[in-house]
Amino acid sequence: MAQQAILKKPVRWHIAVFLAPAVLVYTAIMIIPLFGTLQLSLFREVEAGTIYVGLQNFRELLTDPHWSQSFWNALWNNTWFFIIHMLVQNPIGILLAAILSNPKLRMRAFYRTAIFVPTILSFVIVGFVWKLILSPIWGVAPNLLDLVGLKFLFAPWLGKEEYALTTLALVSVWQFVGIPMMLIYAALLSIPDEILEAAECDGVTGMAQFWKIKLPLVLPAIGIISILTFVGNFNAFDLIYSAQGALAGPNFSTDILGTFLYRTFFGFQLQLGDTHMGATIASMMFFIILTGVSLYLFVIQRRMQRYQF
Amino acid sequence: MASKATSSLPRSVAAHAILISYTVLALFPVILIIFNSFKTRKAIFRSPLSLPDAESFSLIGYRTVLEQGDFFGYFQNSLIVTVVTLLLVLLFGAMAAFALSEYRFRGNTLMGLYLALGIMIPIRLGTVAILQIMVGAGLVNTLTALILVYTAQGLPLAIFILSEFMRSVSDDLKNAGRIDGLSEYTIFFRLVLPLVRPAMATVAVFTMIPIWNDLWFPLILAPAEETKTVTLGAQVFIGQFVTNWNAVLSALSLAILPILVLYVIFSRQLIRGITSGAVK
């Protein structure tokens, strides 16, 4: 006892030494700038210098037609982008994972590796690759559709206001389907055998077993995927920028919050860059993501745990 | 038993059919680009779906890319940024993870939560202020700026994953080291680090991919010719050579190949990391 008391007394400097580098870099480059950006959104540049304007920037962004039109357009587009991901990416991911999780299936490792390839490529590559494939000039997409007799369906999707955003969302789904597939696959594999055996004894097999037993058990994994997708989508930029440029054409129909932030912050063509409005948009994105994450942590995740136990 | 075997055959055919068609969908665009990058301009347009043969084979696209764009320079920049960041994230991340998982001290949980915040909140949202800081520090258009940002970006997830693994390192081993009079630093570097090497590899792959692929920060913090990364270099190059299809396809292939090679080497590590050991 006495020895322990002596050992405990000295300041344990090594803990501070172990923590210091990570905490310093993280705080200086991540946390301080995040709050710095929130702070910048409360100021504005005038001729005399920088003045505090409270929430005026936010009011303008949300209500002044000059800003609000672009903002609501970008927000809605972003929401649609997210909806497509949820509706397409997750079901495909679940389907692929369910098939892959069959232990008797051959070449599992090959399929797993191959389907994950697009996920490791950069948005820039993916954006350009699909831009080329869908381009009417090259004609790969119409040729392929012709092979299956569906050529009449072809349209220059990326150039049409009504299709461009959905097309890009599907391209993004194509790229990221590997992540839900892997996470759900892992969740499916970790279901204890006893549960499945018990189900089989009760005559619950095949599809019924999937819907009634496996799917409810992988719901937490689907929850994690949804929140990861949410954060990723509301912070997206690269894909739209590489495929459609900073103007997010045609006619801003693919403009999302990330490209809107970029244009506002740096300016584009005749519009001058605006640090404070840029910070205001970044702050709005921060609040949107924070709301989504809190909703997940405090509402969805808790309810799921209650289902489990 | 017999009926089960017969009913499982069509099912397994269907399973393979779905998986094969999805694999084709996933790989086709990548393969199409790489094949066509080795063809003449005429062949690219006349028969985009055929393999390059003796007649249509051409390296003109690669020649243009290597003459017009400094791709070796871009590779070098990407490599420096990725490798240095990786070393910093692994070292700092492992140290912090060790502190959090090994010692009980006041504020331990709070510190863990503080560091985990960055997993969910993207660092991009702080860009406006990050640029101001970098301008103030004179780091704009340096690789240092990118390394700092990516280190901050990679640390939260690294600490989170590594501390999970470090909890599983046996206490007896560490205590034996303490009785032998080893310092806490020696215990960390000599005993614990070698044991969590598999987790370090997983963290390395997770940290590396988003850094190598990022467009946003190179575009904003280091757009100068000397500091362009591959991703930004390819983006700018393709933007300039939009109508030169040979050059565009070759630039894309050059950007795809290194990451593809790395992936083939490390895919087991990566997939095991995502599925955290559930895959055998």
Coordinates of C-alpha atoms in Angstrom, one line a residue:
Chain A
M1 CA 0.0 0.0 0.0
A2 CA 2.6 2.5 1.1
Q3 CA 4.7 1.7 -2.0
Q4 CA 1.7 2.3 -4.2
A5 CA 1.1 5.7 -2.7
I6 CA 4.7 6.7 -3.4
L7 CA 4.5 5.5 -6.9
K8 CA 1.3 7.4 -7.6
K9 CA 2.6 10.7 -6.2
P10 CA 4.9 12.1 -8.9
V11 CA 3.5 13.9 -11.8
R12 CA 3.3 11.4 -14.6
W13 CA 5.0 13.5 -17.3
H14 CA 5.1 10.7 -19.8
I15 CA 1.3 10.9 -20.2
A16 CA 1.6 14.5 -21.3
V17 CA 4.5 13.6 -23.6
F18 CA 2.5 10.8 -25.2
L19 CA -0.6 13.0 -25.7
A20 CA 1.1 16.3 -26.6
P21 CA 1.9 16.0 -30.3
A22 CA -1.4 14.6 -31.3
V23 CA -3.4 17.0 -29.2
L24 CA -1.4 20.0 -30.4
V25 CA -1.6 19.3 -34.1
Y26 CA -5.3 18.3 -33.9
T27 CA -6.2 21.4 -31.8
A28 CA -4.2 23.9 -33.9
I29 CA -5.2 22.6 -37.4
M30 CA -8.6 21.3 -36.8
I31 CA -10.5 22.6 -33.7
I32 CA -9.2 26.1 -33.7
P33 CA -10.0 26.6 -37.5
L34 CA -13.4 25.1 -37.0
F35 CA -14.3 27.6 -34.3
G36 CA -12.4 30.3 -36.2
T37 CA -14.7 29.7 -39.2
L38 CA -17.8 30.0 -37.0
Q39 CA -16.4 33.2 -35.6
L40 CA -15.6 34.6 -39.1
S41 CA -19.2 34.1 -40.1
L42 CA -20.2 36.8 -37.5
F43 CA -18.2 39.5 -39.1
R44 CA -18.2 41.4 -42.3
E45 CA -15.7 43.4 -44.4
V46 CA -16.6 47.0 -44.9
E47 CA -14.5 49.9 -46.2
A48 CA -13.4 50.9 -42.7
G49 CA -12.3 47.4 -41.8
T50 CA -13.9 44.3 -40.4
I51 CA -17.0 44.8 -38.2
Y52 CA -19.1 42.5 -36.1
V53 CA -22.6 42.0 -37.6
G54 CA -24.0 39.2 -35.4
L55 CA -26.2 36.9 -37.4
Q56 CA -26.7 39.3 -40.3
N57 CA -24.7 37.0 -42.7
F58 CA -26.9 34.1 -41.8
R59 CA -30.1 36.2 -42.3
E60 CA -28.8 37.3 -45.7
L61 CA -27.9 33.7 -46.7
L62 CA -31.3 32.4 -45.8
T63 CA -33.6 35.3 -46.9
D64 CA -31.8 37.8 -49.3
P65 CA -32.7 36.6 -52.8
H66 CA -29.2 37.2 -54.0
W67 CA -27.9 34.5 -51.7
S68 CA -30.8 32.5 -50.6
Q69 CA -31.8 31.3 -54.1
S70 CA -28.4 29.7 -54.5
F71 CA -28.3 28.4 -51.0
W72 CA -31.7 26.7 -51.0
N73 CA -30.9 25.3 -54.5
A74 CA -27.6 23.8 -53.2
L75 CA -29.3 22.5 -50.0
W76 CA -32.1 20.8 -51.9
N77 CA -29.7 19.4 -54.5
N78 CA -27.5 18.1 -51.6
T79 CA -30.6 16.5 -50.0
W80 CA -31.5 14.8 -53.3
F81 CA -27.9 13.6 -53.6
F82 CA -28.2 12.0 -50.2
I83 CA -31.7 10.5 -50.9
I84 CA -30.4 8.8 -54.0
H85 CA -27.5 7.4 -52.0
M86 CA -29.8 6.0 -49.3
L87 CA -32.3 4.5 -51.8
V88 CA -29.8 3.0 -54.2
Q89 CA -26.5 2.4 -52.4
N90 CA -27.8 0.7 -49.3
P91 CA -30.1 -1.8 -50.9
I92 CA -27.4 -2.8 -53.4
G93 CA -24.8 -3.0 -50.6
I94 CA -27.2 -5.2 -48.6
L95 CA -27.9 -7.5 -51.5
L96 CA -24.2 -8.0 -52.4
A97 CA -23.3 -8.5 -48.7
A98 CA -26.1 -11.0 -48.3
I99 CA -24.9 -13.0 -51.3
L100 CA -21.3 -12.8 -50.2
S101 CA -21.9 -13.9 -46.7
N102 CA -22.9 -17.4 -47.9
P103 CA -20.0 -19.5 -46.6
K104 CA -20.3 -22.0 -49.4
L105 CA -19.9 -19.4 -52.1
R106 CA -16.7 -19.7 -54.2
M107 CA -14.4 -16.9 -55.2
R108 CA -15.7 -14.7 -52.4
A109 CA -12.3 -13.0 -51.9
F110 CA -12.1 -12.1 -55.6
Y111 CA -15.6 -10.5 -55.7
R112 CA -15.0 -8.6 -52.5
T113 CA -11.7 -7.2 -53.8
A114 CA -13.1 -6.4 -57.3
I115 CA -16.3 -4.7 -56.2
F116 CA -14.3 -2.5 -53.8
V117 CA -11.9 -1.2 -56.5
P118 CA -13.9 2.0 -57.4
T119 CA -13.9 3.0 -53.8
I120 CA -10.2 3.5 -53.7
L121 CA -10.1 5.7 -56.8
S122 CA -10.2 9.5 -56.4
F123 CA -13.3 11.5 -57.2
V124 CA -11.3 13.2 -59.9
I125 CA -10.7 10.0 -61.7
V126 CA -14.2 8.7 -61.2
G127 CA -15.7 12.0 -62.3
F128 CA -13.7 12.1 -65.6
V129 CA -14.0 8.5 -66.3
W130 CA -17.8 8.6 -66.2
K131 CA -17.9 11.9 -68.0
L132 CA -16.0 10.3 -70.9
I133 CA -18.2 7.1 -70.9
L134 CA -21.4 9.1 -70.9
S135 CA -20.2 11.5 -73.4
P136 CA -22.1 11.5 -76.7
I137 CA -18.9 12.2 -78.6
W138 CA -17.2 9.0 -77.6
G139 CA -20.3 6.9 -77.8
V140 CA -19.4 4.2 -75.4
A141 CA -22.7 4.5 -73.5
P142 CA -25.0 4.6 -76.6
N143 CA -23.1 1.7 -78.1
L144 CA -23.5 -0.4 -75.0
L145 CA -27.2 0.4 -74.8
D146 CA -27.5 -0.5 -78.5
L147 CA -26.2 -4.0 -77.7
V148 CA -29.1 -4.6 -75.4
G149 CA -31.5 -2.8 -77.7
L150 CA -32.1 0.2 -75.4
K151 CA -30.3 2.8 -77.5
F152 CA -33.4 5.1 -77.5
L153 CA -32.9 5.5 -73.7
F154 CA -29.6 7.3 -74.2
A155 CA -29.4 11.0 -73.6
P156 CA -26.5 13.3 -72.7
W157 CA -27.4 12.8 -69.1
L158 CA -24.7 15.1 -67.7
G159 CA -25.7 17.9 -69.9
K160 CA -29.4 17.9 -69.1
E161 CA -30.6 20.0 -66.2
E162 CA -33.2 17.4 -65.1
Y163 CA -30.9 14.4 -65.1
A164 CA -27.4 15.7 -64.3
L165 CA -27.6 15.6 -60.5
T166 CA -29.2 12.2 -60.4
T167 CA -26.6 10.9 -62.8
L168 CA -23.8 12.2 -60.6
A169 CA -25.4 10.8 -57.5
L170 CA -25.5 7.4 -59.2
V171 CA -21.9 7.7 -60.2
S172 CA -21.0 8.4 -56.6
V173 CA -23.1 5.4 -55.6
W174 CA -21.1 3.3 -58.1
Q175 CA -18.0 4.5 -56.4
F176 CA -19.0 3.9 -52.8
V177 CA -21.2 0.8 -52.8
G178 CA -18.2 -1.1 -51.5
I179 CA -18.3 0.5 -48.1
P180 CA -21.9 -0.6 -47.2
M181 CA -21.2 -3.9 -48.7
M182 CA -18.2 -4.5 -46.5
L183 CA -19.7 -3.2 -43.3
I184 CA -22.9 -5.2 -43.7
Y185 CA -20.9 -8.2 -44.8
A186 CA -18.9 -8.0 -41.6
A187 CA -22.1 -7.6 -39.5
L188 CA -23.7 -10.6 -41.2
L189 CA -20.6 -12.7 -40.5
S190 CA -20.6 -11.8 -36.8
I191 CA -24.1 -13.1 -36.2
P192 CA -23.7 -16.0 -33.9
D193 CA -24.3 -19.4 -35.4
E194 CA -26.5 -20.5 -32.6
I195 CA -29.1 -17.9 -33.5
L196 CA -29.2 -19.1 -37.1
E197 CA -29.3 -22.7 -36.0
A198 CA -32.2 -22.0 -33.6
A199 CA -34.0 -20.3 -36.5
E200 CA -33.5 -23.3 -38.7
C201 CA -34.9 -25.6 -36.0
D202 CA -38.0 -23.4 -36.0
G203 CA -38.2 -23.7 -39.8
V204 CA -37.2 -20.1 -40.5
T205 CA -34.8 -20.5 -43.5
G206 CA -33.9 -18.8 -46.8
M207 CA -35.5 -15.4 -47.5
A208 CA -37.6 -15.5 -44.3
Q209 CA -34.5 -16.0 -42.3
F210 CA -32.9 -13.0 -44.0
W211 CA -35.8 -10.6 -43.4
K212 CA -36.8 -11.7 -40.0
I213 CA -33.5 -12.5 -38.3
K214 CA -30.4 -11.3 -40.2
L215 CA -31.7 -7.9 -41.3
P216 CA -32.8 -6.7 -37.9
L217 CA -29.5 -7.8 -36.5
V218 CA -27.5 -5.8 -39.0
L219 CA -29.6 -2.6 -38.5
P220 CA -26.9 -1.0 -36.4
A221 CA -24.4 -1.4 -39.3
I222 CA -27.0 0.2 -41.6
G223 CA -27.3 3.1 -39.1
I224 CA -23.5 3.6 -39.2
I225 CA -23.5 3.5 -43.0
S226 CA -26.3 6.1 -43.1
I227 CA -24.5 8.6 -40.9
L228 CA -21.2 8.1 -42.8
T229 CA -23.1 8.7 -46.0
F230 CA -24.8 11.7 -44.6
V231 CA -21.5 13.3 -43.5
G232 CA -19.8 12.4 -46.7
N233 CA -22.6 13.8 -48.9
F234 CA -23.1 17.1 -47.1
N235 CA -19.4 17.7 -47.4
A236 CA -19.0 16.5 -51.0
F237 CA -17.2 18.6 -53.5
D238 CA -14.6 16.8 -55.6
L239 CA -16.9 14.7 -57.8
I240 CA -19.1 17.6 -58.9
Y241 CA -16.1 19.9 -59.4
S242 CA -14.3 17.5 -61.6
A243 CA -17.3 16.5 -63.7
Q244 CA -19.1 19.8 -64.0
G245 CA -16.6 22.5 -62.9
A246 CA -17.1 25.1 -60.1
L247 CA -20.2 26.4 -61.8
A248 CA -21.9 23.1 -61.2
G249 CA -23.7 23.2 -64.5
P250 CA -25.9 23.0 -66.4
N251 CA -27.4 26.1 -64.9
F252 CA -26.4 25.2 -61.3
S253 CA -28.5 22.1 -61.4
T254 CA -25.7 20.1 -59.8
D255 CA -24.7 22.7 -57.3
I256 CA -24.3 21.3 -53.8
L257 CA -23.1 23.0 -50.6
G258 CA -19.5 22.1 -51.2
T259 CA -19.3 23.7 -54.7
F260 CA -21.4 26.7 -53.4
L261 CA -18.9 27.2 -50.6
Y262 CA -16.0 27.0 -53.0
R263 CA -17.5 29.6 -55.4
T264 CA -18.4 31.9 -52.6
F265 CA -15.1 31.7 -50.8
F266 CA -12.9 32.0 -53.8
G267 CA -15.1 33.8 -56.2
F268 CA -15.7 32.8 -59.8
Q269 CA -15.6 34.7 -63.0
L270 CA -17.2 38.1 -62.2
Q271 CA -18.1 37.3 -58.6
L272 CA -15.4 38.3 -56.1
G273 CA -14.4 35.9 -53.3
D274 CA -16.0 36.6 -49.9
T275 CA -14.3 35.2 -46.8
H276 CA -17.1 36.0 -44.4
M277 CA -19.9 34.7 -46.6
G278 CA -17.8 31.6 -47.3
A279 CA -17.4 31.1 -43.5
T280 CA -21.2 31.5 -43.1
I281 CA -21.9 28.7 -45.6
A282 CA -19.2 26.5 -44.0
S283 CA -20.9 27.2 -40.6
M284 CA -24.3 26.2 -42.0
M285 CA -22.7 23.0 -43.3
F286 CA -21.2 22.5 -39.8
F287 CA -24.7 22.9 -38.2
I288 CA -26.3 20.6 -40.7
I289 CA -23.7 17.8 -40.2
L290 CA -23.8 18.4 -36.4
T291 CA -27.6 18.0 -36.4
G292 CA -27.4 14.8 -38.4
V293 CA -24.6 13.3 -36.2
S294 CA -26.4 14.2 -33.0
L295 CA -29.7 12.8 -34.3
Y296 CA -27.9 9.6 -35.0
L297 CA -26.0 9.4 -31.7
F298 CA -28.8 10.4 -29.4
V299 CA -31.9 9.1 -31.1
I300 CA -31.2 6.4 -33.7
Q301 CA -28.3 4.6 -32.0
R302 CA -30.1 4.5 -28.6
R303 CA -33.2 3.0 -30.0
M304 CA -31.3 0.4 -31.9
Q305 CA -29.6 -0.8 -28.7
R306 CA -32.9 -1.0 -27.0
Y307 CA -34.1 -3.4 -29.8
Q308 CA -31.0 -5.5 -29.3
F309 CA -31.3 -6.2 -25.6
Chain B
M1 CA -30.6 -33.8 -48.2
A2 CA -30.9 -34.5 -51.9
S3 CA -33.6 -31.9 -52.4
K4 CA -31.5 -29.3 -50.7
A5 CA -28.6 -30.0 -53.0
T6 CA -30.7 -29.6 -56.1
S7 CA -32.4 -26.4 -55.0
S8 CA -29.1 -24.8 -54.1
L9 CA -27.7 -25.2 -57.6
P10 CA -29.9 -22.6 -59.3
R11 CA -29.5 -20.4 -56.3
S12 CA -25.8 -20.5 -56.5
V13 CA -25.9 -19.8 -60.2
A14 CA -28.1 -16.8 -59.5
A15 CA -25.7 -15.6 -56.8
H16 CA -22.7 -15.8 -59.1
A17 CA -24.6 -14.1 -61.9
I18 CA -25.4 -11.1 -59.7
L19 CA -21.9 -10.9 -58.4
I20 CA -20.3 -11.3 -61.8
S21 CA -22.5 -8.6 -63.3
Y22 CA -21.7 -6.2 -60.5
T23 CA -18.0 -7.0 -60.8
V24 CA -18.2 -6.1 -64.5
L25 CA -20.0 -2.9 -63.7
A26 CA -17.3 -2.0 -61.1
L27 CA -14.3 -2.9 -63.2
F28 CA -15.5 -2.1 -66.8
P29 CA -15.0 1.7 -66.6
V30 CA -11.5 1.4 -65.2
I31 CA -10.4 -1.2 -67.7
L32 CA -12.0 0.7 -70.6
I33 CA -9.9 3.8 -69.8
I34 CA -6.7 1.9 -69.4
F35 CA -7.1 -0.1 -72.6
N36 CA -8.0 2.9 -74.7
S37 CA -5.1 4.9 -73.3
F38 CA -2.9 2.6 -75.4
K39 CA -4.7 3.2 -78.7
T40 CA -4.5 5.7 -81.5
R41 CA -7.0 8.5 -81.6
K42 CA -8.8 6.9 -84.5
A43 CA -9.1 3.5 -82.8
I44 CA -10.3 5.1 -79.6
F45 CA -13.3 6.5 -81.5
R46 CA -13.9 3.8 -84.0
S47 CA -13.9 0.8 -81.7
P48 CA -13.7 1.9 -78.0
L49 CA -14.6 -1.5 -76.8
S50 CA -11.9 -3.5 -78.5
L51 CA -8.4 -4.3 -77.1
P52 CA -5.4 -2.5 -78.5
D53 CA -3.8 -4.6 -81.2
A54 CA -0.7 -4.2 -83.3
E55 CA -2.4 -1.7 -85.6
S56 CA -4.1 0.5 -83.1
F57 CA -1.4 0.4 -80.4
S58 CA 0.0 3.8 -79.6
L59 CA 1.8 5.6 -76.8
I60 CA 1.2 9.1 -78.1
G61 CA -1.1 10.0 -75.2
Y62 CA 1.6 9.0 -72.6
R63 CA 4.2 11.0 -74.6
T64 CA 2.0 14.1 -74.5
V65 CA 1.4 13.7 -70.8
L66 CA 5.0 13.3 -69.9
E67 CA 6.1 16.1 -72.1
Q68 CA 3.4 18.6 -71.2
G69 CA 2.7 17.9 -67.6
D70 CA 5.3 17.3 -64.9
F71 CA 3.7 14.0 -63.7
F72 CA 6.9 12.7 -62.0
G73 CA 7.0 15.9 -60.0
Y74 CA 3.3 15.5 -59.1
F75 CA 4.0 11.9 -58.0
Q76 CA 6.9 13.0 -55.9
N77 CA 4.8 15.6 -54.2
S78 CA 1.9 13.1 -53.5
L79 CA 4.4 10.6 -52.3
I80 CA 6.2 13.0 -49.9
V81 CA 2.9 14.3 -48.5
T82 CA 1.4 10.8 -48.1
V83 CA 4.4 9.2 -46.6
V84 CA 5.3 12.0 -44.1
T85 CA 1.7 12.3 -43.1
L86 CA 1.5 8.6 -42.6
L87 CA 4.5 8.5 -40.3
L88 CA 3.3 11.5 -38.3
V89 CA -0.3 10.0 -37.9
L90 CA 1.0 6.6 -36.9
L91 CA 3.6 7.9 -34.4
F92 CA 1.5 10.6 -32.8
G93 CA -1.7 8.5 -33.1
A94 CA -0.1 5.5 -31.4
M95 CA 1.4 7.7 -28.7
A96 CA -1.9 9.3 -27.9
A97 CA -3.8 6.0 -28.1
F98 CA -1.3 4.5 -25.7
A99 CA -1.8 7.3 -23.2
L100 CA -5.6 7.0 -23.4
S101 CA -5.7 3.2 -23.2
E102 CA -2.9 2.6 -20.7
Y103 CA -3.1 5.2 -18.0
R104 CA -6.0 6.3 -15.8
F105 CA -5.8 10.0 -15.3
R106 CA -8.3 12.7 -14.8
G107 CA -10.0 13.8 -18.0
N108 CA -9.2 10.6 -19.8
T109 CA -12.7 10.0 -21.1
L110 CA -13.1 13.7 -22.0
M111 CA -9.9 13.7 -23.9
G112 CA -10.9 10.6 -25.8
L113 CA -14.2 12.2 -26.8
Y114 CA -12.5 15.4 -27.8
L115 CA -10.1 13.6 -30.1
A116 CA -13.0 11.5 -31.5
L117 CA -14.9 14.6 -32.5
G118 CA -12.8 14.8 -35.7
I119 CA -14.1 11.4 -36.9
M120 CA -17.5 12.8 -37.5
I121 CA -16.9 16.5 -38.2
P122 CA -14.9 17.0 -41.5
I123 CA -11.9 19.2 -41.3
R124 CA -13.0 20.8 -44.6
L125 CA -15.5 22.9 -42.8
G126 CA -12.6 24.8 -41.2
T127 CA -11.0 25.6 -44.5
V128 CA -11.7 29.4 -44.4
A129 CA -9.8 29.7 -41.2
I130 CA -7.1 27.1 -42.1
L131 CA -6.3 29.2 -45.2
Q132 CA -5.9 32.3 -43.1
I133 CA -3.6 30.5 -40.6
M134 CA -1.5 29.1 -43.5
V135 CA -1.3 32.5 -45.1
G136 CA -0.3 34.0 -41.8
A137 CA 2.4 31.4 -41.3
G138 CA 3.7 31.7 -44.9
L139 CA 2.9 28.1 -45.6
V140 CA 0.7 28.6 -48.6
N141 CA 2.0 26.6 -51.6
T142 CA 4.1 24.4 -49.5
L143 CA 3.8 20.7 -48.9
T144 CA 4.1 21.4 -45.2
A145 CA 0.7 22.9 -45.2
L146 CA -0.8 19.8 -46.7
I147 CA 1.1 17.5 -44.3
L148 CA -0.2 19.5 -41.3
V149 CA -3.8 19.4 -42.5
Y150 CA -3.8 15.8 -43.3
T151 CA -2.1 14.8 -40.1
A152 CA -4.9 16.6 -38.2
Q153 CA -7.4 14.9 -40.4
G154 CA -6.0 11.4 -39.9
L155 CA -5.3 11.5 -36.2
P156 CA -8.9 11.1 -34.8
L157 CA -9.6 7.8 -36.6
A158 CA -6.1 6.5 -36.0
I159 CA -6.3 7.2 -32.2
F160 CA -9.7 5.6 -32.1
I161 CA -8.7 2.4 -33.8
L162 CA -5.3 2.1 -32.2
S163 CA -6.6 2.5 -28.7
E164 CA -9.1 -0.3 -29.2
F165 CA -6.2 -2.5 -30.2
M166 CA -3.9 -1.4 -27.4
R167 CA -6.5 -2.3 -24.7
S168 CA -6.0 -5.9 -25.9
V169 CA -2.2 -5.9 -25.2
S170 CA -1.6 -8.0 -22.1
D171 CA -1.0 -6.1 -18.9
D172 CA 1.4 -8.8 -17.6
L173 CA 3.8 -8.1 -20.4
K174 CA 3.9 -4.4 -19.6
N175 CA 4.1 -5.0 -15.9
A176 CA 6.9 -7.4 -16.4
G177 CA 8.7 -4.7 -18.3
R178 CA 8.1 -2.2 -15.4
I179 CA 9.5 -4.6 -12.9
D180 CA 12.6 -5.0 -15.0
G181 CA 12.9 -1.2 -14.7
L182 CA 12.0 -0.2 -18.2
S183 CA 10.8 3.3 -18.7
E184 CA 7.3 4.0 -19.9
Y185 CA 8.8 5.1 -23.2
T186 CA 10.7 1.9 -23.7
I187 CA 7.6 -0.1 -22.9
F188 CA 5.7 1.8 -25.5
F189 CA 8.3 1.7 -28.3
R190 CA 9.8 -1.8 -27.6
L191 CA 6.9 -3.8 -26.2
V192 CA 3.6 -2.4 -27.3
L193 CA 4.3 -0.9 -30.8
P194 CA 5.6 -4.2 -32.3
L195 CA 2.5 -5.9 -31.0
V196 CA 0.0 -3.6 -32.6
R197 CA 1.7 -3.7 -36.0
P198 CA -1.3 -5.2 -37.8
A199 CA -3.6 -2.4 -36.5
M200 CA -1.0 0.1 -37.6
A201 CA -1.1 -1.3 -41.1
T202 CA -4.9 -1.0 -41.2
V203 CA -4.7 2.6 -40.0
A204 CA -2.0 3.3 -42.6
V205 CA -4.3 2.1 -45.4
F206 CA -7.3 4.1 -44.1
T207 CA -5.2 7.2 -43.7
M208 CA -3.5 6.9 -47.0
I209 CA -6.4 6.6 -49.5
P210 CA -8.2 9.8 -48.7
I211 CA -4.9 11.8 -48.6
W212 CA -3.7 10.5 -52.0
N213 CA -7.1 11.1 -53.5
D214 CA -7.9 14.5 -52.0
L215 CA -8.6 17.4 -54.4
W216 CA -9.9 20.1 -52.0
F217 CA -6.8 21.0 -49.9
P218 CA -4.2 20.8 -52.8
L219 CA -6.6 23.1 -54.8
I220 CA -6.9 25.6 -52.0
L221 CA -3.6 25.4 -50.0
A222 CA -1.0 24.3 -52.6
P223 CA -2.1 25.0 -56.2
A224 CA 1.3 26.1 -57.5
E225 CA 3.0 24.1 -60.2
E226 CA 5.8 22.9 -57.9
T227 CA 3.5 21.6 -55.1
K228 CA 0.7 20.0 -57.2
T229 CA -0.2 16.5 -56.1
V230 CA -1.2 13.8 -58.6
T231 CA -4.9 14.3 -58.1
L232 CA -4.7 18.0 -58.6
G233 CA -2.2 17.7 -61.4
A234 CA -4.4 15.2 -63.3
Q235 CA -7.4 17.4 -62.7
V236 CA -5.7 20.5 -64.1
F237 CA -4.0 18.7 -66.9
I238 CA -7.3 17.1 -68.1
G239 CA -9.0 20.4 -67.9
Q240 CA -6.5 21.9 -70.3
F241 CA -6.3 19.0 -72.7
V242 CA -10.0 18.3 -72.8
T243 CA -10.1 17.7 -76.5
N244 CA -6.9 15.6 -76.7
W245 CA -8.4 12.2 -75.8
N246 CA -5.2 10.3 -76.0
A247 CA -3.6 12.6 -73.4
V248 CA -6.7 12.6 -71.2
L249 CA -7.0 8.8 -71.1
S250 CA -3.3 8.4 -70.4
A251 CA -3.4 11.0 -67.6
L252 CA -6.3 9.1 -66.1
S253 CA -4.5 5.8 -66.4
L254 CA -1.3 7.3 -64.8
A255 CA -3.4 8.5 -61.9
I256 CA -5.3 5.2 -61.5
L257 CA -2.3 2.8 -61.8
P258 CA -0.3 3.5 -58.6
I259 CA -3.3 3.4 -56.3
L260 CA -4.5 0.2 -58.1
V261 CA -1.1 -1.5 -57.6
L262 CA -1.0 -0.5 -53.9
Y263 CA -4.6 -1.8 -53.5
V264 CA -3.8 -5.2 -55.0
I265 CA -0.9 -5.4 -52.5
F266 CA -2.8 -4.2 -49.5
S267 CA -6.3 -5.2 -50.2
R268 CA -6.4 -8.0 -47.6
Q269 CA -5.1 -5.6 -45.0
L270 CA -7.7 -3.0 -45.9
I271 CA -10.7 -5.4 -46.1
R272 CA -9.7 -7.0 -42.8
G273 CA -9.5 -3.6 -41.3
I274 CA -13.0 -2.6 -42.5
T275 CA -14.5 -5.9 -41.4
S276 CA -12.3 -5.8 -38.2
G277 CA -11.4 -9.4 -38.1
A278 CA -14.8 -10.9 -39.0
V279 CA -13.3 -12.1 -42.3
K280 CA -11.2 -15.2 -42.3

